[in-house]
Tab-separated table of C-alpha atoms and ligand atoms in Angstrom:
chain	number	residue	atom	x	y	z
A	7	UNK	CA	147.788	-11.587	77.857
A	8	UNK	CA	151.788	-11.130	77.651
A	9	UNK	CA	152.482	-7.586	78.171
A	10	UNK	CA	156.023	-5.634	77.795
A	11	UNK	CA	156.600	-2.613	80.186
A	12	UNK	CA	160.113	-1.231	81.537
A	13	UNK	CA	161.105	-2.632	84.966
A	14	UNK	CA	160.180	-1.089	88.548
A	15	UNK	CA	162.062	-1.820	91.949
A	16	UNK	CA	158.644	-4.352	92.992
A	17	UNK	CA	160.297	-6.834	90.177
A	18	UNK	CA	163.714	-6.827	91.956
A	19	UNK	CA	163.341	-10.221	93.537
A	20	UNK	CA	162.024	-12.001	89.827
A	21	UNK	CA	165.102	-10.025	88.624
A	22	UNK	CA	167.400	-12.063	90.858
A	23	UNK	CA	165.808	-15.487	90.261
A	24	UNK	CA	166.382	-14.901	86.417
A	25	UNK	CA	169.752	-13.783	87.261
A	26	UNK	CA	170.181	-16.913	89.085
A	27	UNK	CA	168.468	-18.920	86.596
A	28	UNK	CA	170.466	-17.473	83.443
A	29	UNK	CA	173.122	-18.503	85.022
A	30	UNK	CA	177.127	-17.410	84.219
A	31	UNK	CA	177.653	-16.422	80.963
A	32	UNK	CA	174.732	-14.345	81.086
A	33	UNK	CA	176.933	-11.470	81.720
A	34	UNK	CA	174.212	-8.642	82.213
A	35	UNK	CA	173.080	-10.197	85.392
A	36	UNK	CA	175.183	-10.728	87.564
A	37	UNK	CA	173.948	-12.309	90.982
A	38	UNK	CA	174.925	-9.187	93.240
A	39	UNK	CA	171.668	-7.157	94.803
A	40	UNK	CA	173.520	-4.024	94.560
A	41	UNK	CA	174.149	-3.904	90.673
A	42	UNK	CA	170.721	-5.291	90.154
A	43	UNK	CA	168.930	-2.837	92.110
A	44	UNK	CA	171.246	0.023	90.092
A	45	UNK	CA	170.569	-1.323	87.412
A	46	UNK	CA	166.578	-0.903	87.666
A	47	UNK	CA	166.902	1.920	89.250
A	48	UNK	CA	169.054	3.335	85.815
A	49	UNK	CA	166.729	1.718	83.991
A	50	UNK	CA	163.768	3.755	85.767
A	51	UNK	CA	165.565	7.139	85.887
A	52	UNK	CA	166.600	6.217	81.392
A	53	UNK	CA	162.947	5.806	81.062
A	54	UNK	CA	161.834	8.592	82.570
A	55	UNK	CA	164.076	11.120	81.763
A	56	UNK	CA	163.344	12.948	78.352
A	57	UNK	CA	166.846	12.009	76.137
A	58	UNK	CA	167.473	14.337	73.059
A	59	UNK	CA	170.920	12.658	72.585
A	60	UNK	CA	171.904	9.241	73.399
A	61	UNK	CA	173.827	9.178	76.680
A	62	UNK	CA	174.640	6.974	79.128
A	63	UNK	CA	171.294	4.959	79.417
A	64	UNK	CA	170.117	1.424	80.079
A	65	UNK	CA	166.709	0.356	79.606
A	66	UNK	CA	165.375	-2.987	80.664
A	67	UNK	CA	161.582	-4.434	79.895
A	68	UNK	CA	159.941	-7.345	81.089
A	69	UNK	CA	157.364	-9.545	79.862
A	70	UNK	CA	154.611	-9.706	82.150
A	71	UNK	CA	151.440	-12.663	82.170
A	72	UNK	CA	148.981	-10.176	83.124
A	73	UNK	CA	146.525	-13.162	84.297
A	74	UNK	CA	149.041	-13.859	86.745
A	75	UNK	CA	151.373	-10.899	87.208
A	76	UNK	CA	153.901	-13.108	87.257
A	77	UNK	CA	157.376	-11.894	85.354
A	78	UNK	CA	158.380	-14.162	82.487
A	79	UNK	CA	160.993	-12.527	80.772
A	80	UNK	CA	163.351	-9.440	79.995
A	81	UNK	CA	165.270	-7.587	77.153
A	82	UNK	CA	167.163	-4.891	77.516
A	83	UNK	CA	169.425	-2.315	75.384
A	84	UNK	CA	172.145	0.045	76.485
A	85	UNK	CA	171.883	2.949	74.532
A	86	UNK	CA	175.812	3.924	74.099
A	87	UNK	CA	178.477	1.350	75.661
A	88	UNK	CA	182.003	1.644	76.636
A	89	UNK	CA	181.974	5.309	77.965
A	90	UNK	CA	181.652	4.953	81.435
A	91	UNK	CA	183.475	1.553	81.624
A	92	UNK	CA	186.088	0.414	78.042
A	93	UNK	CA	184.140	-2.240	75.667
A	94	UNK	CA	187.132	-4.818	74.983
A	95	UNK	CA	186.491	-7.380	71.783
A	96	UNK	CA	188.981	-9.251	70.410
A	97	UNK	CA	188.994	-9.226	66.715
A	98	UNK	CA	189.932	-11.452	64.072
A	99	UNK	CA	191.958	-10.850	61.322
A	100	UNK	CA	194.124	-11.993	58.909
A	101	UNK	CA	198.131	-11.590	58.621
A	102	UNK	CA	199.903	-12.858	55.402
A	103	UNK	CA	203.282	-14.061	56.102
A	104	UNK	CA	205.244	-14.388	52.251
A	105	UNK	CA	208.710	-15.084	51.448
A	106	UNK	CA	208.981	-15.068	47.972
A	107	UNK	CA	212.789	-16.172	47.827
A	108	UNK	CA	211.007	-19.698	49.694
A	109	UNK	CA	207.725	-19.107	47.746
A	110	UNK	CA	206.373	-19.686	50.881
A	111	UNK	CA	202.847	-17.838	51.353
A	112	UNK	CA	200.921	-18.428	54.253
A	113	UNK	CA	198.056	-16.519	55.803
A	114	UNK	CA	197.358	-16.699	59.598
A	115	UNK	CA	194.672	-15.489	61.801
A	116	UNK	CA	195.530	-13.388	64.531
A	117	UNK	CA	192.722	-11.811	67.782
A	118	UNK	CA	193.983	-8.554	68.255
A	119	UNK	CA	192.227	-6.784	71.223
A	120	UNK	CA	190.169	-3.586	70.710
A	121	UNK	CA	187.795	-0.867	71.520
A	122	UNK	CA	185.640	-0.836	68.376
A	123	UNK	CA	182.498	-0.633	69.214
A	124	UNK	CA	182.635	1.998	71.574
A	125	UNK	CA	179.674	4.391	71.895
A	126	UNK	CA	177.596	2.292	69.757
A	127	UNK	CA	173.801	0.687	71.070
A	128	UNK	CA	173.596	-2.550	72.342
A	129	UNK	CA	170.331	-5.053	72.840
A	130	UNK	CA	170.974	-7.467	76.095
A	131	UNK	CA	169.311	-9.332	78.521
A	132	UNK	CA	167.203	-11.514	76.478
A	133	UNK	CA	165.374	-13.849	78.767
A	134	UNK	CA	162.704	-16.095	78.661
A	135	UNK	CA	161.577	-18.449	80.800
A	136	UNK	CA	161.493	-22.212	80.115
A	137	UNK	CA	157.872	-22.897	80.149
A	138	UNK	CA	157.268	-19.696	78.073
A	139	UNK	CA	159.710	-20.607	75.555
A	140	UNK	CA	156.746	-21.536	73.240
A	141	UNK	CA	154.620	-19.664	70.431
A	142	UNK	CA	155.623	-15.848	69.423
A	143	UNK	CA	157.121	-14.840	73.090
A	144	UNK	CA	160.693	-15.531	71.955
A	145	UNK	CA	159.835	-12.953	68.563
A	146	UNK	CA	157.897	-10.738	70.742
A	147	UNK	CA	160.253	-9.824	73.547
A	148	UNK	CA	163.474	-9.760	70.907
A	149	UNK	CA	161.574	-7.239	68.279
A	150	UNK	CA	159.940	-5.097	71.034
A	151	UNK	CA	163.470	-3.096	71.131
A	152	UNK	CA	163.102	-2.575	67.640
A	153	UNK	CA	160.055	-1.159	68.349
A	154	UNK	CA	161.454	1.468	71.070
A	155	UNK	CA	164.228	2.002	69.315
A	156	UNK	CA	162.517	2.999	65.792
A	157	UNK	CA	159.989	5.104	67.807
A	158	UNK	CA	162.855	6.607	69.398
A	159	UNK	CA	165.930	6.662	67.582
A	160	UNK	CA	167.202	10.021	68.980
A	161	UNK	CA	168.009	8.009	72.199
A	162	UNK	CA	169.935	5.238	70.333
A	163	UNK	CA	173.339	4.959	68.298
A	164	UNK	CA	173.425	4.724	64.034
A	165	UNK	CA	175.115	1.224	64.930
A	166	UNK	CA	173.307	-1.278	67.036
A	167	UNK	CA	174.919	-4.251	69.022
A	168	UNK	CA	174.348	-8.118	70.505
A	169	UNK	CA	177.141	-10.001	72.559
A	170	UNK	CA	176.368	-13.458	72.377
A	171	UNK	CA	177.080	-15.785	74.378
A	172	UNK	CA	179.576	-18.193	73.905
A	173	UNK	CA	180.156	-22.488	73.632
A	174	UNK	CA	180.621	-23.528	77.111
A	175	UNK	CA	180.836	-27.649	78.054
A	176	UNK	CA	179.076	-29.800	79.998
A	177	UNK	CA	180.309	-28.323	83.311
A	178	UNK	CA	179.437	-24.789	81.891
A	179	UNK	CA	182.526	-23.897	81.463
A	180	UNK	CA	183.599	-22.226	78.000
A	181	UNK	CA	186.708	-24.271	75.895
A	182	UNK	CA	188.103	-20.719	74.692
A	183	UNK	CA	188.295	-19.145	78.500
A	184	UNK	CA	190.607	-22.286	79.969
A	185	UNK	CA	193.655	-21.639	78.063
A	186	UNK	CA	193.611	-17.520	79.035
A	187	UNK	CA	193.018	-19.199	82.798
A	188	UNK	CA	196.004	-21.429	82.672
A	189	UNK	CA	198.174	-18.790	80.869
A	190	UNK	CA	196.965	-15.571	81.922
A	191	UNK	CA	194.103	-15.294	84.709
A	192	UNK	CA	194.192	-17.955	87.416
A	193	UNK	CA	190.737	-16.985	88.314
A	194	UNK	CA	187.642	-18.806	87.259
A	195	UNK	CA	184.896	-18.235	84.043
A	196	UNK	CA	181.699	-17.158	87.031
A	197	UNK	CA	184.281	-14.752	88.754
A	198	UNK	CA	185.523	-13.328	85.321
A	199	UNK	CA	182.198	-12.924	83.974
A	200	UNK	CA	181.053	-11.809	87.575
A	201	UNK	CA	183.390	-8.910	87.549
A	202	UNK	CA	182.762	-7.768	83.943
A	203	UNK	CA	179.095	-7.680	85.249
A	204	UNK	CA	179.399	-5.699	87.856
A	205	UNK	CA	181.582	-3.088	85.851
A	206	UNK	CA	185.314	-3.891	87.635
A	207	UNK	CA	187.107	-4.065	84.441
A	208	UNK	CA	190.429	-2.940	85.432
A	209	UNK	CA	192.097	-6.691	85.440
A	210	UNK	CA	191.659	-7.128	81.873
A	211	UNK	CA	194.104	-4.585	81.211
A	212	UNK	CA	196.560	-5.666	83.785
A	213	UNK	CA	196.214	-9.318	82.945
A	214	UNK	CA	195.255	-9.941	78.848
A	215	UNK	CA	198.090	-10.991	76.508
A	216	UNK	CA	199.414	-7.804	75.120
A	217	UNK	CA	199.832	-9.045	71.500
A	218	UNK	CA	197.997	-10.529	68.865
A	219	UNK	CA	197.569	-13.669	69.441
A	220	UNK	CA	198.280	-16.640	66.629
A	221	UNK	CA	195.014	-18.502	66.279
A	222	UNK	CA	196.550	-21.897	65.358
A	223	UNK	CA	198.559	-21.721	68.362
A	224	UNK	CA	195.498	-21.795	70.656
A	225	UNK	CA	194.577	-25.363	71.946
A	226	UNK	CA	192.330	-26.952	69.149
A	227	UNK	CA	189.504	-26.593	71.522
A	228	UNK	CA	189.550	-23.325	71.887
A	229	UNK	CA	190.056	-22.543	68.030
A	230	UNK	CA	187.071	-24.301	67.355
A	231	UNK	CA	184.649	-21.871	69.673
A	232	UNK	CA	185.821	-19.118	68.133
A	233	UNK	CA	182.614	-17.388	66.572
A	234	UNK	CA	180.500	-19.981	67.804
A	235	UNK	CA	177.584	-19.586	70.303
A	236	UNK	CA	175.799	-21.503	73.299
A	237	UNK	CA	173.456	-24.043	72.782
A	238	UNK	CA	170.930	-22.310	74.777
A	239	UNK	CA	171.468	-19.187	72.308
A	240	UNK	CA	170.857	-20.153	69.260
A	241	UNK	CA	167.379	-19.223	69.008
A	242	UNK	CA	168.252	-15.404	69.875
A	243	UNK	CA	170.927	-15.514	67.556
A	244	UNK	CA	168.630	-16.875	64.710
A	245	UNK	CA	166.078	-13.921	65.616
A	246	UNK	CA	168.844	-11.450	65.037
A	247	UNK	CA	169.945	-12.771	61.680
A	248	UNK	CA	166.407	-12.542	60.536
A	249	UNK	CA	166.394	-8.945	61.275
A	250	UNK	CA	169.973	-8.407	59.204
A	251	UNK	CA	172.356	-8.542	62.093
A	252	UNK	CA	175.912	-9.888	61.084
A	253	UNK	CA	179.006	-11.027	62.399
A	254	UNK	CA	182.468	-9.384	61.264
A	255	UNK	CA	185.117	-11.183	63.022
A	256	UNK	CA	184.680	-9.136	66.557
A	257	UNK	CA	184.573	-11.873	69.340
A	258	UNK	CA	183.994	-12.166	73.096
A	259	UNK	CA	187.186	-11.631	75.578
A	260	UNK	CA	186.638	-14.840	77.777
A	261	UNK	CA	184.331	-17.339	75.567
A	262	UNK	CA	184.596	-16.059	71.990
A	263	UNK	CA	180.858	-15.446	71.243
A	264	UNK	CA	180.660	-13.906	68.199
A	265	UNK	CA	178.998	-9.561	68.600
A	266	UNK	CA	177.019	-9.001	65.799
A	267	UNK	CA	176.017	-5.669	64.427
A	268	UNK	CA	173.667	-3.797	62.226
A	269	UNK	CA	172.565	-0.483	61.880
A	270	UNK	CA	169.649	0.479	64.071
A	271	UNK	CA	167.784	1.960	60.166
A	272	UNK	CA	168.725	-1.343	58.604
A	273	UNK	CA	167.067	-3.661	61.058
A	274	UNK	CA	164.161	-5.500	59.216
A	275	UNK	CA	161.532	-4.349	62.595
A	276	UNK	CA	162.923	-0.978	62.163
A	277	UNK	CA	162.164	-0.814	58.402
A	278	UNK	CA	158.671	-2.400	58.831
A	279	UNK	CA	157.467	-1.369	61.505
A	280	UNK	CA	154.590	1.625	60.966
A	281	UNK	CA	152.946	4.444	62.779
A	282	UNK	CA	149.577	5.112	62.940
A	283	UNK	CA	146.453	6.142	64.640
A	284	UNK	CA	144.388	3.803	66.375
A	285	UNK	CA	140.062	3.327	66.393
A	286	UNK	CA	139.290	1.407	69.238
A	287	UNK	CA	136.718	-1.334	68.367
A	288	UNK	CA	136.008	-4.902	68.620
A	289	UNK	CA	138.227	-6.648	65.848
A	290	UNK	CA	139.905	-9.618	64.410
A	291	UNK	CA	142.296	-9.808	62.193
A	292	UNK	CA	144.495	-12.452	60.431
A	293	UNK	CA	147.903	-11.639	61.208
A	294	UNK	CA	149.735	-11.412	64.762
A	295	UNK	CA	150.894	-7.932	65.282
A	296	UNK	CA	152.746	-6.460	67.931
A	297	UNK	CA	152.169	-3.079	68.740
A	298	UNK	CA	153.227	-0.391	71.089
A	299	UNK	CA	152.305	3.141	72.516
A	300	UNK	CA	155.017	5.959	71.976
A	301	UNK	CA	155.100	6.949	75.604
A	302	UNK	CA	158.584	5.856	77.395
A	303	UNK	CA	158.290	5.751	81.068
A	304	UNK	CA	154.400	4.352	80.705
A	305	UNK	CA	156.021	2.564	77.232
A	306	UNK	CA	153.528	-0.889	76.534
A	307	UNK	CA	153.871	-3.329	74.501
A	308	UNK	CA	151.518	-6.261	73.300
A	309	UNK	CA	150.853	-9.094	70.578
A	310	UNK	CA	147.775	-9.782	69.380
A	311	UNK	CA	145.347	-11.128	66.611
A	312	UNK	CA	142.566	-8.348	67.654
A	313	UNK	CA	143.982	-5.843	65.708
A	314	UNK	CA	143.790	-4.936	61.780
A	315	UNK	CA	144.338	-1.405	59.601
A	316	UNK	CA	141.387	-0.114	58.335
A	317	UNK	CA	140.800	1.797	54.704
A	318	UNK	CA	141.734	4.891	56.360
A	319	UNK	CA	145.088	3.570	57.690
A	320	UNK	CA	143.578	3.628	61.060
A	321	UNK	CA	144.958	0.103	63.187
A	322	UNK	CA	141.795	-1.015	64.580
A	323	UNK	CA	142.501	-2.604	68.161
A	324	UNK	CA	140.318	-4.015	70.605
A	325	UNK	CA	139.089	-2.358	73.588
A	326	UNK	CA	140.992	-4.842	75.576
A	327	UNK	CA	144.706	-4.056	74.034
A	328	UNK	CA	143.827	-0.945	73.876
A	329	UNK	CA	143.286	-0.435	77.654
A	330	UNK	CA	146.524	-2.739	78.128
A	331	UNK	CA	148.358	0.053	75.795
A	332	UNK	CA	146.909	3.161	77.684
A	333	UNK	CA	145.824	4.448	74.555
A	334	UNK	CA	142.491	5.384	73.253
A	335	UNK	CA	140.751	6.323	69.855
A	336	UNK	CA	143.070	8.970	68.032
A	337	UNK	CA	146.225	8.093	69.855
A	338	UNK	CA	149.248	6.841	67.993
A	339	UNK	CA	151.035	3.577	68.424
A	340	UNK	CA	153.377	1.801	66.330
A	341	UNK	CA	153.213	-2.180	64.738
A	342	UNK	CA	154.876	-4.830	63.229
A	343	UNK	CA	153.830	-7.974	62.040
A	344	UNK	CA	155.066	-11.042	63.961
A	345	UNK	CA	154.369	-13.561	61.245
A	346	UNK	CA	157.159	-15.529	60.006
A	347	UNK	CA	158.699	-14.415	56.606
A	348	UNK	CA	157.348	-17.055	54.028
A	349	UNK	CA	160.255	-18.073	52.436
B	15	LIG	C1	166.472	-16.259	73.357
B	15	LIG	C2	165.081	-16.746	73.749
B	15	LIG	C3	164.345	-15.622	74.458
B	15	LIG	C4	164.284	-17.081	72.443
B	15	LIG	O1	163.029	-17.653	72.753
B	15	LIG	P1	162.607	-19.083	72.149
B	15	LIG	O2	163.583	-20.105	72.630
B	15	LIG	O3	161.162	-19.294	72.459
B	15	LIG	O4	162.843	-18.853	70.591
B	15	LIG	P2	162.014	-19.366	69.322
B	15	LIG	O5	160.980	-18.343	69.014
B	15	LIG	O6	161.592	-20.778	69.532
B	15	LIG	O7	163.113	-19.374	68.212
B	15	LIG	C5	163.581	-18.221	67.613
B	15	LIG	C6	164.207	-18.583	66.286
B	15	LIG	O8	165.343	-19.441	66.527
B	15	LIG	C7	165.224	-20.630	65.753
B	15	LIG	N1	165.873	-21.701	66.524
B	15	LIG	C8	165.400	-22.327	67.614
B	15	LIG	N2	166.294	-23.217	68.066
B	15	LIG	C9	167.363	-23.153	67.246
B	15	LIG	C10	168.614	-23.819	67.185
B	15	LIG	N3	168.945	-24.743	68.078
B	15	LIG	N4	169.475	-23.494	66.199
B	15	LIG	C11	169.176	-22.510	65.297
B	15	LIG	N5	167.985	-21.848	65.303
B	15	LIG	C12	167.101	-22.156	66.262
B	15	LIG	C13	163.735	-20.823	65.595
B	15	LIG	O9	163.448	-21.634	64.462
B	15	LIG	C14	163.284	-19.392	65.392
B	15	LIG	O10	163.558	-18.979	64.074
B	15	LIG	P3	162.402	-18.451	63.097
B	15	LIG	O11	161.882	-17.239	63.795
B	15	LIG	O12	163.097	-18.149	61.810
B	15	LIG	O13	161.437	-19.562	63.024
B	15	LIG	C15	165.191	-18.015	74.636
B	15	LIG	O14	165.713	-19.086	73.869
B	15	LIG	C16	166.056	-17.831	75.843
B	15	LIG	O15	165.627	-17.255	76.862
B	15	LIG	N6	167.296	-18.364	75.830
B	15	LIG	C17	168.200	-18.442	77.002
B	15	LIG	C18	168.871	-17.144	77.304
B	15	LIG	C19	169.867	-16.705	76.252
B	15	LIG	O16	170.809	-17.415	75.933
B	15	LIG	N7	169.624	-15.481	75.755
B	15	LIG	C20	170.457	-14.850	74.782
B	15	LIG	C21	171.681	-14.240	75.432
B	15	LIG	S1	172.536	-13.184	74.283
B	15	LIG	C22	171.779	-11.679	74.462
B	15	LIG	O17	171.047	-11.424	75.372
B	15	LIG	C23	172.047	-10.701	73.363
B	15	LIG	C24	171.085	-10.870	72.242
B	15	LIG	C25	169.772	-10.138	72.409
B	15	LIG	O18	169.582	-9.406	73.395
B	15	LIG	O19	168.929	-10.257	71.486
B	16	LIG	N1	180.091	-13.563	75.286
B	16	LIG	C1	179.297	-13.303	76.266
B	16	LIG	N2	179.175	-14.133	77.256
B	16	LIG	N3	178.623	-12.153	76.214
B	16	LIG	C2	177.522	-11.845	77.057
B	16	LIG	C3	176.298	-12.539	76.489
B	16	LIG	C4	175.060	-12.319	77.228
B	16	LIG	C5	174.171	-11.177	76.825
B	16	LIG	N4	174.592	-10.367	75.744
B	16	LIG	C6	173.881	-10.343	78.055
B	16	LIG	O1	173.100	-9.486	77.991
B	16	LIG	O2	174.357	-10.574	79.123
């Protein structure tokens, strides 16, 4: 069975391999023992801690193949970002430049650097593993923060997040990042992205162009990332548009991945998801659900066929989830079906 649960210290070294493994880019991890051990240990102290306003809290889950114990996966969300360190976008707009003496109208598109999203939620750290990129795992590790975050909304933002990651080429290295290095940096995409993942964010503000800058003056290269995202992201990006997220012009500093946004009670999983009671009995239904408990530190989630409601609005689950969701008959947990939309 593929479980979710938060993260404890004994999954620091699988947390470094995916770091390794996501590679740069992947700006969450960052290869560096120190942040990755603060960051479970944040994650452990976010989970734990009883949160009647959202703060400054990161939570991180894996995915776990309990016949192996082996760690698959992980998702994460920040539940309020750009207090402790600023959240820099660029956005993009347009400016209309008119001379009606010439009847000349044109209308340009500028990135203007900002702070927008400041204070608002943010889902991260989606990774699977190759050889578990198969079946409902991609659905089920995405949705389970909509999960925690409609069973739990007092820890979470109105306005909910995702950074994604931007084109890079076939050395890895993103088109819209190698003009700002020729012009502006002189370091290198890993040691940019390194040092926005480890929270030293200081030499943007020394170093970034100070003005908006013309679009159709950037290197044609470059213009044509703008928006875009990675190869390797498109599924997770496709996942989020199913669930309503949107993109409105706010784009990565260093690759130009597009952020996309919705708010955390317009989110599809949000709106369907449903809580209930559970009767613990032998079952199977016809639809894949996944379904958690409403605990947070001891927070479980699973997907399964074995469960279905009942006529008294009971979910019926099967002594086997139900052990794997610490719950037992007359304990709440909350669902959502992973079926695909018929469209
Ligand atoms: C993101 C995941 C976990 C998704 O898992 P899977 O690859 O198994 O996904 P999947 O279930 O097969 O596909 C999910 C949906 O994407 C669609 N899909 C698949 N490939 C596609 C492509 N090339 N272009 C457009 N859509 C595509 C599928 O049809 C499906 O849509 P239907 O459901 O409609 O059929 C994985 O790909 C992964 O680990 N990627 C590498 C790491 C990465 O780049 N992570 C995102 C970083 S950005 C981030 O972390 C912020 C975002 C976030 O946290 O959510
Ligand atoms: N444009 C980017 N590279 N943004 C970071 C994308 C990766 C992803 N949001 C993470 O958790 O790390």
């Amino acid at each position: 069975m593929l479980l979710i649960r938060p993260i404890r210290q004994s999954d620091y070294p699988v947390l470094m391999q995916i770091a390794i493994e996501s590679g740069a880019g992947f700006t969450s991890l960052p290869v560096n023992d120190q942040k990755l051990q603060a960051k479970i240990a944040r994650s452990e102290q976010s989970f734990a801690t009883a949160v009647e306003a959202m703060g400054d809290q990161g939570y991180v889950f894996v995915l776990e193949d309990t016949s192996t114990g082996e760690i698959v996966g992980t998702s994460g969300i920040e539940a309020s970002v750009g207090l402790e360190n600023p959240l820099y976008h660029f956005h993009k707009s347009t400016v209309v430049h008119h001379s009606k003496e010439l009847d000349v109208f044109k209308q340009v598109e500028v990135l203007t650097m900002c702070n927008d999203y400041t204070g608002v939620s943010e889902i991260c750290t989606l990774f699977l593993r190759e050889p578990y990129r198969q079946g409902l795992n991609g659905r089920f590790l995405s949705k389970v923060r909509f999960l925690f975050m409609a069973e739990h909304p007092k820890r979470f933002s109105k306005m909910v997040i995702a950074e994604m990651r931007g084109v890079a080429d076939d050395s890895g290295l993103p088109p819209f990042w190698k003009w700002l290095q020729s012009y502006f940096f002189s370091i290198d995409f890993p040691t940019a992205d390194y040092m926005i993942g480890v929270g030293n964010k200081g030499f943007i503000a020394d170093l970034m162009p100070r003005h908006p800058i013309y679009v159709s003056l950037l290197p044609e290269s470059a213009q044509q990332v703008i928006g875009e995202v990675h190869e390797n992201t498109k599924p997770a990006l496709a996942l989020l548009e199913n669930e309503g997220f949107f993109h409105r012009g706010y784009v990565d500093l260093f690759d130009g991945g597009p952020t996309v946004e919705c708010q955390l009670k317009q989110i599809k999983s949000v709106r369907n998801s449903h809580k209930v009671k559970v009767l613990v009995a032998p079952v199977e239904g016809n639809a894949t659900l996944s379904i958690c408990n409403t605990h947070t530190a001891n927070f479980r989630a699973v997907f399964s066929k074995n469960a279905a409601l009942n006529d008294n609005h009971e979910l019926v689950i099967s002594p086997e989830l139900a052990e794997a969701l610490m719950v037992s008959n007359g304990d709440f947990v909350r669902y959502l079906s992973l079926e695909k939309a018929v469209k």
